[in-house]
Amino acid sequence: MKYALISDIHGNLEALEAVLEAIASRPVDGYICLGDIVGYGANPRECLERVRGLNPIAVTGNHDAAACDRTDIGYFSEQARAAALWTREQLTLSERGYLASLPLRAEAEGLSLVHSSLNEPEKWHYILSQFEALPTFNLLSGKACFIGHSHVPVVFEEKEGRVTTHPPGMVMKKDARYVINVGSVGQPRDGDPRAAFSLWDSESGSVAVIRVEYEIKPAQEKILQAGLPAMLAYRLSVGQ
Ligand code: ZN
């Protein structure tokens, strides 16, 4: 089976549509969404509708949980909190209900799916280094765990108890296990402003990260028009 993995869309409709168009030209059997469909961007409802239409295997992200009042936003940055409160106001009861129904963890063909980390997923830990990946490897029962949350596509590989960090894109080795960040559709933070998603072939074990150009300007203008913090528009141009 071939899967398209999308994560951290963050209400950025322009980025999501460009990604879905790029996926449409490829043979894909199913979709996986690793959370944060909403939050930051100006089109949370439209993004929710598109993602629900894909019928994905999906997990919740911290911004999805914030939008349906399912997580404490006290630790959010000021800009994230402003965006979360704005997003909550935009959504209908049924949209908040869908977000509230998303689990913290899921599985696809024996691999784990989680937004943040397998340990305490409700606490939204970031996995930015091989050391931060260790607790997730300790809880991993299958071959790999796909994650989102940091908006930085990266591969952590564990072999004989040793974890190493690799750039995205690889074929899984027989004698190793993996924690794989699939990249962010709507707010990349690796210095490349292009939207990112991943393709996973469960037979060959290959995982590729694809980057897609999209119309950043209209997404930025809508953020400003909505009265959301200007920084949330600016960061899209620089991929941070
Ligand atoms: Zn996110």
Short mmCIF file of C-alpha atoms and ligand atoms in Angstrom, two decimals:
data_model
loop_
_atom_site.label_atom_id
_atom_site.label_comp_id
_atom_site.label_asym_id
_atom_site.label_seq_id
_atom_site.Cartn_x
_atom_site.Cartn_y
_atom_site.Cartn_z
CA MET A 1 0.00 0.00 0.00
CA LYS A 2 1.11 3.52 -0.74
CA TYR A 3 0.19 6.25 1.74
CA ALA A 4 0.36 10.04 1.60
CA LEU A 5 1.24 11.46 5.03
CA ILE A 6 0.22 15.03 5.81
CA SER A 7 0.75 16.93 9.04
CA ASP A 8 0.69 20.43 10.53
CA ILE A 9 -1.59 21.96 7.91
CA HIS A 10 -2.49 24.77 10.30
CA GLY A 11 -5.42 26.23 8.39
CA ASN A 12 -3.26 27.06 5.36
CA LEU A 13 -5.64 26.28 2.50
CA GLU A 14 -3.29 27.40 -0.28
CA ALA A 15 -0.58 25.01 0.93
CA LEU A 16 -3.04 22.14 1.46
CA GLU A 17 -4.55 22.48 -2.01
CA ALA A 18 -1.10 22.52 -3.64
CA VAL A 19 -0.15 19.39 -1.71
CA LEU A 20 -3.39 17.57 -2.58
CA GLU A 21 -2.82 18.44 -6.23
CA ALA A 22 0.71 17.02 -6.05
CA ILE A 23 -0.62 13.84 -4.41
CA ALA A 24 -3.36 13.47 -7.05
CA SER A 25 -0.76 12.79 -9.76
CA ARG A 26 0.69 9.86 -7.78
CA PRO A 27 -0.68 6.39 -7.06
CA VAL A 28 -1.86 6.62 -3.44
CA ASP A 29 -4.03 4.03 -1.66
CA GLY A 30 -4.67 5.90 1.57
CA TYR A 31 -4.09 9.03 3.62
CA ILE A 32 -2.60 9.54 7.07
CA CYS A 33 -2.95 12.84 8.95
CA LEU A 34 -0.61 13.42 11.89
CA GLY A 35 -2.47 16.35 13.40
CA ASP A 36 -2.68 20.14 13.63
CA ILE A 37 -5.19 20.53 10.82
CA VAL A 38 -6.11 23.92 12.32
CA GLY A 39 -4.44 26.76 14.25
CA TYR A 40 -2.29 29.70 12.98
CA GLY A 41 -3.82 29.94 9.47
CA ALA A 42 -6.97 31.73 8.33
CA ASN A 43 -8.88 28.79 6.78
CA PRO A 44 -9.40 26.22 9.54
CA ARG A 45 -12.91 25.23 8.36
CA GLU A 46 -11.93 24.76 4.73
CA CYS A 47 -8.86 22.70 5.69
CA LEU A 48 -10.96 20.54 8.00
CA GLU A 49 -13.44 19.88 5.23
CA ARG A 50 -10.70 18.90 2.75
CA VAL A 51 -8.93 16.62 5.24
CA ARG A 52 -12.15 14.91 6.36
CA GLY A 53 -12.97 14.31 2.70
CA LEU A 54 -9.78 12.24 2.36
CA ASN A 55 -11.06 9.84 5.05
CA PRO A 56 -7.59 9.61 6.59
CA ILE A 57 -6.27 7.59 9.50
CA ALA A 58 -5.83 10.61 11.75
CA VAL A 59 -4.49 11.60 15.16
CA THR A 60 -5.01 14.85 17.06
CA GLY A 61 -2.44 17.63 17.34
CA ASN A 62 -2.10 20.16 20.14
CA HIS A 63 -3.77 22.87 18.03
CA ASP A 64 -6.67 20.54 17.14
CA ALA A 65 -7.08 19.76 20.84
CA ALA A 66 -6.91 23.48 21.68
CA ALA A 67 -9.59 24.32 19.11
CA CYS A 68 -12.07 21.96 20.82
CA ASP A 69 -11.01 22.93 24.34
CA ARG A 70 -9.43 19.53 25.01
CA THR A 71 -6.00 20.71 26.11
CA ASP A 72 -4.65 23.50 28.31
CA ILE A 73 -3.34 26.38 26.19
CA GLY A 74 -1.63 28.04 29.15
CA TYR A 75 1.77 26.93 27.84
CA PHE A 76 1.09 28.19 24.27
CA SER A 77 3.08 31.23 23.08
CA GLU A 78 1.08 34.47 22.95
CA GLN A 79 0.68 34.19 19.17
CA ALA A 80 -0.33 30.54 19.31
CA ARG A 81 -2.87 31.30 22.04
CA ALA A 82 -4.39 34.19 20.04
CA ALA A 83 -4.64 31.91 16.99
CA ALA A 84 -6.15 29.05 19.04
CA LEU A 85 -8.86 31.29 20.53
CA TRP A 86 -9.65 32.77 17.09
CA THR A 87 -9.82 29.29 15.55
CA ARG A 88 -12.14 28.00 18.29
CA GLU A 89 -14.56 30.84 17.46
CA GLN A 90 -14.62 30.00 13.74
CA LEU A 91 -15.52 26.31 14.05
CA THR A 92 -19.02 24.88 14.22
CA LEU A 93 -20.07 22.43 16.93
CA SER A 94 -19.78 19.52 14.50
CA GLU A 95 -16.29 20.60 13.39
CA ARG A 96 -15.16 20.81 17.01
CA GLY A 97 -16.79 17.42 17.55
CA TYR A 98 -14.72 15.87 14.75
CA LEU A 99 -11.52 17.30 16.26
CA ALA A 100 -12.55 16.04 19.70
CA SER A 101 -13.04 12.54 18.25
CA LEU A 102 -9.44 12.23 17.01
CA PRO A 103 -7.27 9.87 19.10
CA LEU A 104 -3.82 10.73 20.48
CA ARG A 105 -2.31 7.60 18.90
CA ALA A 106 -3.19 5.36 15.99
CA GLU A 107 -1.63 2.63 13.85
CA ALA A 108 -1.25 1.87 10.16
CA GLU A 109 0.02 -1.57 9.10
CA GLY A 110 1.67 -2.07 12.49
CA LEU A 111 3.46 1.29 12.49
CA SER A 112 2.69 3.92 15.14
CA LEU A 113 1.20 7.33 14.43
CA VAL A 114 1.33 10.20 16.93
CA HIS A 115 1.55 13.99 16.67
CA SER A 116 4.24 14.57 19.31
CA SER A 117 5.78 11.53 21.04
CA LEU A 118 4.67 8.04 22.17
CA ASN A 119 5.55 8.91 25.78
CA GLU A 120 2.95 11.24 27.29
CA PRO A 121 1.46 12.22 23.89
CA GLU A 122 -0.97 14.53 25.69
CA LYS A 123 1.95 16.62 26.95
CA TRP A 124 3.10 17.49 23.43
CA HIS A 125 6.84 16.88 23.81
CA TYR A 126 8.99 17.90 20.84
CA ILE A 127 11.38 15.41 19.24
CA LEU A 128 14.13 17.60 17.81
CA SER A 129 17.17 15.46 18.64
CA GLN A 130 18.13 11.80 18.84
CA PHE A 131 18.07 12.09 22.64
CA GLU A 132 14.49 13.33 22.60
CA ALA A 133 13.61 10.39 20.33
CA LEU A 134 14.75 7.79 22.91
CA PRO A 135 11.55 7.58 25.02
CA THR A 136 9.53 7.02 21.83
CA PHE A 137 11.90 4.25 20.69
CA ASN A 138 11.54 2.67 24.15
CA LEU A 139 7.76 2.47 23.69
CA LEU A 140 7.81 1.51 20.01
CA SER A 141 6.48 -2.00 19.38
CA GLY A 142 6.66 -1.96 15.56
CA LYS A 143 9.18 -0.89 12.99
CA ALA A 144 8.57 2.85 12.98
CA CYS A 145 6.62 5.80 14.35
CA PHE A 146 5.49 8.67 12.14
CA ILE A 147 5.27 12.06 13.87
CA GLY A 148 4.66 15.77 13.19
CA HIS A 149 4.69 18.71 15.65
CA SER A 150 8.18 20.24 15.11
CA HIS A 151 7.43 21.07 11.44
CA VAL A 152 10.94 19.85 10.53
CA PRO A 153 11.17 16.72 8.34
CA VAL A 154 13.85 14.39 9.75
CA VAL A 155 14.62 10.70 10.32
CA PHE A 156 15.87 9.20 13.59
CA GLU A 157 17.26 5.68 13.15
CA GLU A 158 17.84 3.21 15.99
CA LYS A 159 20.19 0.31 15.41
CA GLU A 160 21.57 -1.91 18.18
CA GLY A 161 20.45 0.63 20.79
CA ARG A 162 22.18 3.58 19.13
CA VAL A 163 20.11 6.45 17.68
CA THR A 164 21.38 8.57 14.77
CA THR A 165 19.84 11.53 12.93
CA HIS A 166 19.40 11.60 9.14
CA PRO A 167 17.93 13.95 6.53
CA PRO A 168 14.47 12.93 5.30
CA GLY A 169 14.04 10.37 2.54
CA MET A 170 15.19 6.74 2.89
CA VAL A 171 14.32 3.06 2.67
CA MET A 172 13.83 1.37 6.05
CA LYS A 173 16.57 -1.17 6.81
CA LYS A 174 15.68 -4.66 8.08
CA ASP A 175 17.70 -4.36 11.28
CA ALA A 176 16.74 -0.80 12.33
CA ARG A 177 13.74 1.08 13.75
CA TYR A 178 12.64 4.61 12.97
CA VAL A 179 11.01 7.80 14.24
CA ILE A 180 10.11 9.85 11.17
CA ASN A 181 8.88 13.44 11.02
CA VAL A 182 6.89 13.83 7.79
CA GLY A 183 7.21 17.63 7.52
CA SER A 184 4.59 20.38 7.67
CA VAL A 185 2.08 21.23 4.95
CA GLY A 186 1.10 24.69 6.14
CA GLN A 187 3.94 26.14 8.21
CA PRO A 188 7.37 24.60 7.43
CA ARG A 189 10.10 25.54 9.92
CA ASP A 190 13.22 24.10 8.29
CA GLY A 191 14.06 27.27 6.35
CA ASP A 192 12.34 26.01 3.19
CA PRO A 193 8.99 27.79 2.79
CA ARG A 194 7.62 25.20 0.35
CA ALA A 195 4.84 22.95 1.68
CA ALA A 196 5.97 19.45 2.69
CA PHE A 197 4.35 16.02 2.80
CA SER A 198 5.61 12.43 2.74
CA LEU A 199 4.93 9.30 0.72
CA TRP A 200 5.30 5.88 2.36
CA ASP A 201 5.34 2.59 0.49
CA SER A 202 4.57 -0.09 3.08
CA GLU A 203 5.91 -2.87 0.82
CA SER A 204 9.34 -1.45 -0.03
CA GLY A 205 9.63 0.54 3.24
CA SER A 206 10.57 3.70 1.36
CA VAL A 207 9.65 7.12 2.75
CA ALA A 208 10.08 10.24 0.61
CA VAL A 209 9.51 13.87 1.57
CA ILE A 210 8.08 15.96 -1.28
CA ARG A 211 8.23 19.78 -1.34
CA VAL A 212 5.62 21.81 -3.20
CA GLU A 213 5.57 25.50 -4.14
CA TYR A 214 2.32 27.27 -3.29
CA GLU A 215 0.85 30.78 -3.33
CA ILE A 216 2.13 32.14 -0.02
CA LYS A 217 0.87 35.73 -0.50
CA PRO A 218 -2.88 35.04 -0.38
CA ALA A 219 -2.42 32.86 2.71
CA GLN A 220 -0.52 35.73 4.38
CA GLU A 221 -3.08 38.35 3.40
CA LYS A 222 -5.91 36.31 4.89
CA ILE A 223 -4.01 35.94 8.17
CA LEU A 224 -3.60 39.74 8.38
CA GLN A 225 -7.22 40.39 7.36
CA ALA A 226 -8.44 38.05 10.10
CA GLY A 227 -6.55 40.15 12.65
CA LEU A 228 -4.24 37.27 13.58
CA PRO A 229 -0.67 38.14 14.73
CA ALA A 230 1.37 39.50 11.77
CA MET A 231 4.28 37.22 12.68
CA LEU A 232 2.14 34.22 11.64
CA ALA A 233 1.95 35.67 8.11
CA TYR A 234 5.62 36.70 7.96
CA ARG A 235 7.03 33.32 9.02
CA LEU A 236 5.45 31.57 6.01
CA SER A 237 7.80 33.49 3.64
CA VAL A 238 10.91 32.33 5.45
CA GLY A 239 9.87 28.81 6.41
CA GLN A 240 10.27 29.39 10.14
ZN ZN B 1 1.98 22.15 14.41
#
